[in-house]
Amino acid sequence: MKAAMKAKDTNRLNVLRGILAETTNASKTSSPFKTDIQLLSLLKKRAAASKAAAQEFGAARRDDLKDKEEAQVEVLEEYAAKVETVGTDEIMEAIAKVVEEMRTDGVSVNKGSVLKAVIGAGGVLDGKPVEKAEVARIVMRML
């Protein structure tokens, strides 16, 4: 934040202030951010909101506001890219392994049972930095 202030990078500074405000507000609730994945979901949610706002501003021919929102999206995506998560190859391997085990055991293979075995308590990816939405998407593709 200090570097953004010194560089007079207002877009980066506004993004950082917004994220800091949201994490501070979340820390005062019953579900504060405890993992990097929760922070990543916040970054992606804010990026999606900024993209939607940029589209709205574009439709209203407010190019100045559209450019501002697009710059904020770039900053948010830059920070989101720095959060380390489990790669898709590792997720696909874990899902394939679980599906094969379920089929050999004679258990019905459906989205819910596979997700439970993969990211549920005691699952293959339990406790690892993985986005549940991405795992669900990959499970749907593989089934």
PDB file of C-alpha atoms in Angstrom:
ATOM      1  CA  MET A   1       0.000   0.000   0.000  1.00  0.00           C
ATOM      2  CA  LYS A   2       2.860   2.290   0.833  1.00  0.00           C
ATOM      3  CA  ALA A   3       4.437   1.712  -2.578  1.00  0.00           C
ATOM      4  CA  ALA A   4       1.156   2.574  -4.295  1.00  0.00           C
ATOM      5  CA  MET A   5       0.926   5.776  -2.256  1.00  0.00           C
ATOM      6  CA  LYS A   6       4.472   6.793  -3.126  1.00  0.00           C
ATOM      7  CA  ALA A   7       3.947   5.990  -6.799  1.00  0.00           C
ATOM      8  CA  LYS A   8       0.635   7.879  -6.746  1.00  0.00           C
ATOM      9  CA  ASP A   9      -1.037   4.831  -8.309  1.00  0.00           C
ATOM     10  CA  THR A  10      -4.638   5.702  -7.463  1.00  0.00           C
ATOM     11  CA  ASN A  11      -6.187   2.584  -9.022  1.00  0.00           C
ATOM     12  CA  ARG A  12      -3.962   0.224  -7.040  1.00  0.00           C
ATOM     13  CA  LEU A  13      -4.447   2.306  -3.913  1.00  0.00           C
ATOM     14  CA  ASN A  14      -8.250   2.263  -4.244  1.00  0.00           C
ATOM     15  CA  VAL A  15      -8.233  -1.502  -4.785  1.00  0.00           C
ATOM     16  CA  LEU A  16      -5.991  -2.092  -1.774  1.00  0.00           C
ATOM     17  CA  ARG A  17      -8.087   0.167   0.433  1.00  0.00           C
ATOM     18  CA  GLY A  18     -11.254  -1.636  -0.645  1.00  0.00           C
ATOM     19  CA  ILE A  19      -9.770  -5.068   0.031  1.00  0.00           C
ATOM     20  CA  LEU A  20      -8.419  -3.924   3.373  1.00  0.00           C
ATOM     21  CA  ALA A  21     -11.831  -2.517   4.326  1.00  0.00           C
ATOM     22  CA  GLU A  22     -13.591  -5.760   3.359  1.00  0.00           C
ATOM     23  CA  THR A  23     -11.133  -7.937   5.280  1.00  0.00           C
ATOM     24  CA  THR A  24     -11.433  -5.675   8.306  1.00  0.00           C
ATOM     25  CA  ASN A  25     -15.228  -5.851   8.129  1.00  0.00           C
ATOM     26  CA  ALA A  26     -15.102  -9.626   7.720  1.00  0.00           C
ATOM     27  CA  SER A  27     -12.838  -9.940  10.774  1.00  0.00           C
ATOM     28  CA  LYS A  28     -15.598  -8.391  12.859  1.00  0.00           C
ATOM     29  CA  THR A  29     -18.191 -10.920  11.706  1.00  0.00           C
ATOM     30  CA  SER A  30     -18.708 -14.537  12.640  1.00  0.00           C
ATOM     31  CA  SER A  31     -16.787 -15.723   9.554  1.00  0.00           C
ATOM     32  CA  PRO A  32     -13.458 -13.871   9.217  1.00  0.00           C
ATOM     33  CA  PHE A  33     -11.000 -14.676   6.427  1.00  0.00           C
ATOM     34  CA  LYS A  34      -8.696 -17.452   7.605  1.00  0.00           C
ATOM     35  CA  THR A  35      -7.238 -18.805   4.379  1.00  0.00           C
ATOM     36  CA  ASP A  36      -5.763 -17.551   1.145  1.00  0.00           C
ATOM     37  CA  ILE A  37      -8.601 -19.228  -0.741  1.00  0.00           C
ATOM     38  CA  GLN A  38     -11.137 -17.015   1.048  1.00  0.00           C
ATOM     39  CA  LEU A  39      -9.092 -13.975   0.071  1.00  0.00           C
ATOM     40  CA  LEU A  40      -8.880 -15.277  -3.492  1.00  0.00           C
ATOM     41  CA  SER A  41     -12.658 -15.611  -3.654  1.00  0.00           C
ATOM     42  CA  LEU A  42     -12.957 -12.003  -2.435  1.00  0.00           C
ATOM     43  CA  LEU A  43     -10.566 -10.837  -5.157  1.00  0.00           C
ATOM     44  CA  LYS A  44     -12.461 -12.752  -7.836  1.00  0.00           C
ATOM     45  CA  LYS A  45     -15.813 -11.464  -6.569  1.00  0.00           C
ATOM     46  CA  ARG A  46     -14.587  -7.874  -6.674  1.00  0.00           C
ATOM     47  CA  ALA A  47     -13.081  -8.401 -10.142  1.00  0.00           C
ATOM     48  CA  ALA A  48     -16.388  -9.783 -11.423  1.00  0.00           C
ATOM     49  CA  ALA A  49     -18.258  -6.837  -9.916  1.00  0.00           C
ATOM     50  CA  SER A  50     -15.834  -4.390 -11.527  1.00  0.00           C
ATOM     51  CA  LYS A  51     -16.186  -6.137 -14.900  1.00  0.00           C
ATOM     52  CA  ALA A  52     -19.967  -5.876 -14.658  1.00  0.00           C
ATOM     53  CA  ALA A  53     -19.694  -2.212 -13.703  1.00  0.00           C
ATOM     54  CA  ALA A  54     -17.357  -1.583 -16.640  1.00  0.00           C
ATOM     55  CA  GLN A  55     -19.894  -3.136 -19.004  1.00  0.00           C
ATOM     56  CA  GLU A  56     -22.660  -0.975 -17.564  1.00  0.00           C
ATOM     57  CA  PHE A  57     -20.532   2.149 -17.905  1.00  0.00           C
ATOM     58  CA  GLY A  58     -19.679   1.168 -21.468  1.00  0.00           C
ATOM     59  CA  ALA A  59     -23.370   0.788 -22.295  1.00  0.00           C
ATOM     60  CA  ALA A  60     -24.009   4.220 -20.785  1.00  0.00           C
ATOM     61  CA  ARG A  61     -21.111   5.667 -22.811  1.00  0.00           C
ATOM     62  CA  ARG A  62     -19.176   6.654 -19.702  1.00  0.00           C
ATOM     63  CA  ASP A  63     -15.716   5.761 -20.980  1.00  0.00           C
ATOM     64  CA  ASP A  64     -13.937   7.519 -18.112  1.00  0.00           C
ATOM     65  CA  LEU A  65     -15.630   5.321 -15.509  1.00  0.00           C
ATOM     66  CA  LYS A  66     -15.309   2.260 -17.735  1.00  0.00           C
ATOM     67  CA  ASP A  67     -11.534   2.782 -17.975  1.00  0.00           C
ATOM     68  CA  LYS A  68     -11.302   3.205 -14.196  1.00  0.00           C
ATOM     69  CA  GLU A  69     -13.152  -0.065 -13.558  1.00  0.00           C
ATOM     70  CA  GLU A  70     -11.070  -1.933 -16.145  1.00  0.00           C
ATOM     71  CA  ALA A  71      -7.878  -0.689 -14.486  1.00  0.00           C
ATOM     72  CA  GLN A  72      -9.162  -1.957 -11.144  1.00  0.00           C
ATOM     73  CA  VAL A  73      -9.944  -5.338 -12.717  1.00  0.00           C
ATOM     74  CA  GLU A  74      -6.339  -5.568 -13.935  1.00  0.00           C
ATOM     75  CA  VAL A  75      -5.012  -4.857 -10.441  1.00  0.00           C
ATOM     76  CA  LEU A  76      -7.394  -7.357  -8.851  1.00  0.00           C
ATOM     77  CA  GLU A  77      -6.474 -10.070 -11.356  1.00  0.00           C
ATOM     78  CA  GLU A  78      -2.791  -9.352 -10.786  1.00  0.00           C
ATOM     79  CA  TYR A  79      -3.222  -9.963  -7.050  1.00  0.00           C
ATOM     80  CA  ALA A  80      -5.448 -13.000  -7.623  1.00  0.00           C
ATOM     81  CA  ALA A  81      -2.774 -14.561  -9.816  1.00  0.00           C
ATOM     82  CA  LYS A  82      -0.286 -14.361  -6.938  1.00  0.00           C
ATOM     83  CA  VAL A  83      -2.381 -16.618  -4.687  1.00  0.00           C
ATOM     84  CA  GLU A  84      -1.058 -20.146  -4.949  1.00  0.00           C
ATOM     85  CA  THR A  85      -3.606 -22.888  -5.490  1.00  0.00           C
ATOM     86  CA  VAL A  86      -3.498 -26.540  -6.463  1.00  0.00           C
ATOM     87  CA  GLY A  87      -3.088 -26.924 -10.216  1.00  0.00           C
ATOM     88  CA  THR A  88      -5.752 -28.376 -12.491  1.00  0.00           C
ATOM     89  CA  ASP A  89      -3.579 -31.361 -13.358  1.00  0.00           C
ATOM     90  CA  GLU A  90      -3.314 -32.364  -9.701  1.00  0.00           C
ATOM     91  CA  ILE A  91      -7.060 -31.837  -9.242  1.00  0.00           C
ATOM     92  CA  MET A  92      -7.837 -33.983 -12.287  1.00  0.00           C
ATOM     93  CA  GLU A  93      -5.529 -36.745 -11.032  1.00  0.00           C
ATOM     94  CA  ALA A  94      -7.179 -36.714  -7.600  1.00  0.00           C
ATOM     95  CA  ILE A  95     -10.664 -36.821  -9.123  1.00  0.00           C
ATOM     96  CA  ALA A  96      -9.734 -39.640 -11.513  1.00  0.00           C
ATOM     97  CA  LYS A  97      -8.284 -41.628  -8.622  1.00  0.00           C
ATOM     98  CA  VAL A  98     -11.386 -41.135  -6.476  1.00  0.00           C
ATOM     99  CA  VAL A  99     -13.758 -42.016  -9.330  1.00  0.00           C
ATOM    100  CA  GLU A 100     -11.792 -45.181 -10.087  1.00  0.00           C
ATOM    101  CA  GLU A 101     -11.820 -46.190  -6.401  1.00  0.00           C
ATOM    102  CA  MET A 102     -15.566 -45.559  -6.204  1.00  0.00           C
ATOM    103  CA  ARG A 103     -16.227 -47.658  -9.298  1.00  0.00           C
ATOM    104  CA  THR A 104     -14.114 -50.562  -8.019  1.00  0.00           C
ATOM    105  CA  ASP A 105     -15.929 -50.424  -4.666  1.00  0.00           C
ATOM    106  CA  GLY A 106     -19.292 -50.463  -6.452  1.00  0.00           C
ATOM    107  CA  VAL A 107     -20.357 -47.074  -5.078  1.00  0.00           C
ATOM    108  CA  SER A 108     -22.577 -44.943  -7.320  1.00  0.00           C
ATOM    109  CA  VAL A 109     -20.545 -42.203  -8.967  1.00  0.00           C
ATOM    110  CA  ASN A 110     -22.286 -38.836  -8.998  1.00  0.00           C
ATOM    111  CA  LYS A 111     -21.184 -35.242  -8.545  1.00  0.00           C
ATOM    112  CA  GLY A 112     -22.042 -35.027  -4.850  1.00  0.00           C
ATOM    113  CA  SER A 113     -20.316 -38.233  -3.799  1.00  0.00           C
ATOM    114  CA  VAL A 114     -17.186 -37.420  -5.821  1.00  0.00           C
ATOM    115  CA  LEU A 115     -16.978 -33.882  -4.398  1.00  0.00           C
ATOM    116  CA  LYS A 116     -17.429 -35.225  -0.877  1.00  0.00           C
ATOM    117  CA  ALA A 117     -14.634 -37.750  -1.404  1.00  0.00           C
ATOM    118  CA  VAL A 118     -12.327 -35.164  -2.960  1.00  0.00           C
ATOM    119  CA  ILE A 119     -12.779 -31.980  -0.895  1.00  0.00           C
ATOM    120  CA  GLY A 120     -14.832 -33.180   2.051  1.00  0.00           C
ATOM    121  CA  ALA A 121     -13.411 -33.924   5.487  1.00  0.00           C
ATOM    122  CA  GLY A 122     -10.643 -36.463   5.075  1.00  0.00           C
ATOM    123  CA  GLY A 123     -10.793 -36.122   1.288  1.00  0.00           C
ATOM    124  CA  VAL A 124      -7.861 -36.222  -1.078  1.00  0.00           C
ATOM    125  CA  LEU A 125      -7.653 -32.420  -1.378  1.00  0.00           C
ATOM    126  CA  ASP A 126      -8.915 -31.588   2.123  1.00  0.00           C
ATOM    127  CA  GLY A 127      -6.856 -28.797   3.647  1.00  0.00           C
ATOM    128  CA  LYS A 128      -5.056 -27.956   0.410  1.00  0.00           C
ATOM    129  CA  PRO A 129      -5.452 -24.537  -1.227  1.00  0.00           C
ATOM    130  CA  VAL A 130      -8.037 -25.427  -3.843  1.00  0.00           C
ATOM    131  CA  GLU A 131     -11.079 -23.575  -5.148  1.00  0.00           C
ATOM    132  CA  LYS A 132     -14.200 -25.633  -4.642  1.00  0.00           C
ATOM    133  CA  ALA A 133     -15.893 -24.131  -7.694  1.00  0.00           C
ATOM    134  CA  GLU A 134     -12.995 -25.187  -9.887  1.00  0.00           C
ATOM    135  CA  VAL A 135     -13.093 -28.725  -8.468  1.00  0.00           C
ATOM    136  CA  ALA A 136     -16.849 -28.892  -9.105  1.00  0.00           C
ATOM    137  CA  ARG A 137     -16.343 -27.730 -12.707  1.00  0.00           C
ATOM    138  CA  ILE A 138     -13.686 -30.374 -13.317  1.00  0.00           C
ATOM    139  CA  VAL A 139     -15.856 -33.096 -11.727  1.00  0.00           C
ATOM    140  CA  MET A 140     -18.716 -32.187 -14.059  1.00  0.00           C
ATOM    141  CA  ARG A 141     -16.393 -32.361 -17.069  1.00  0.00           C
ATOM    142  CA  MET A 142     -14.961 -35.727 -16.046  1.00  0.00           C
ATOM    143  CA  LEU A 143     -18.325 -37.345 -15.340  1.00  0.00           C
TER     144      LEU A 143
END
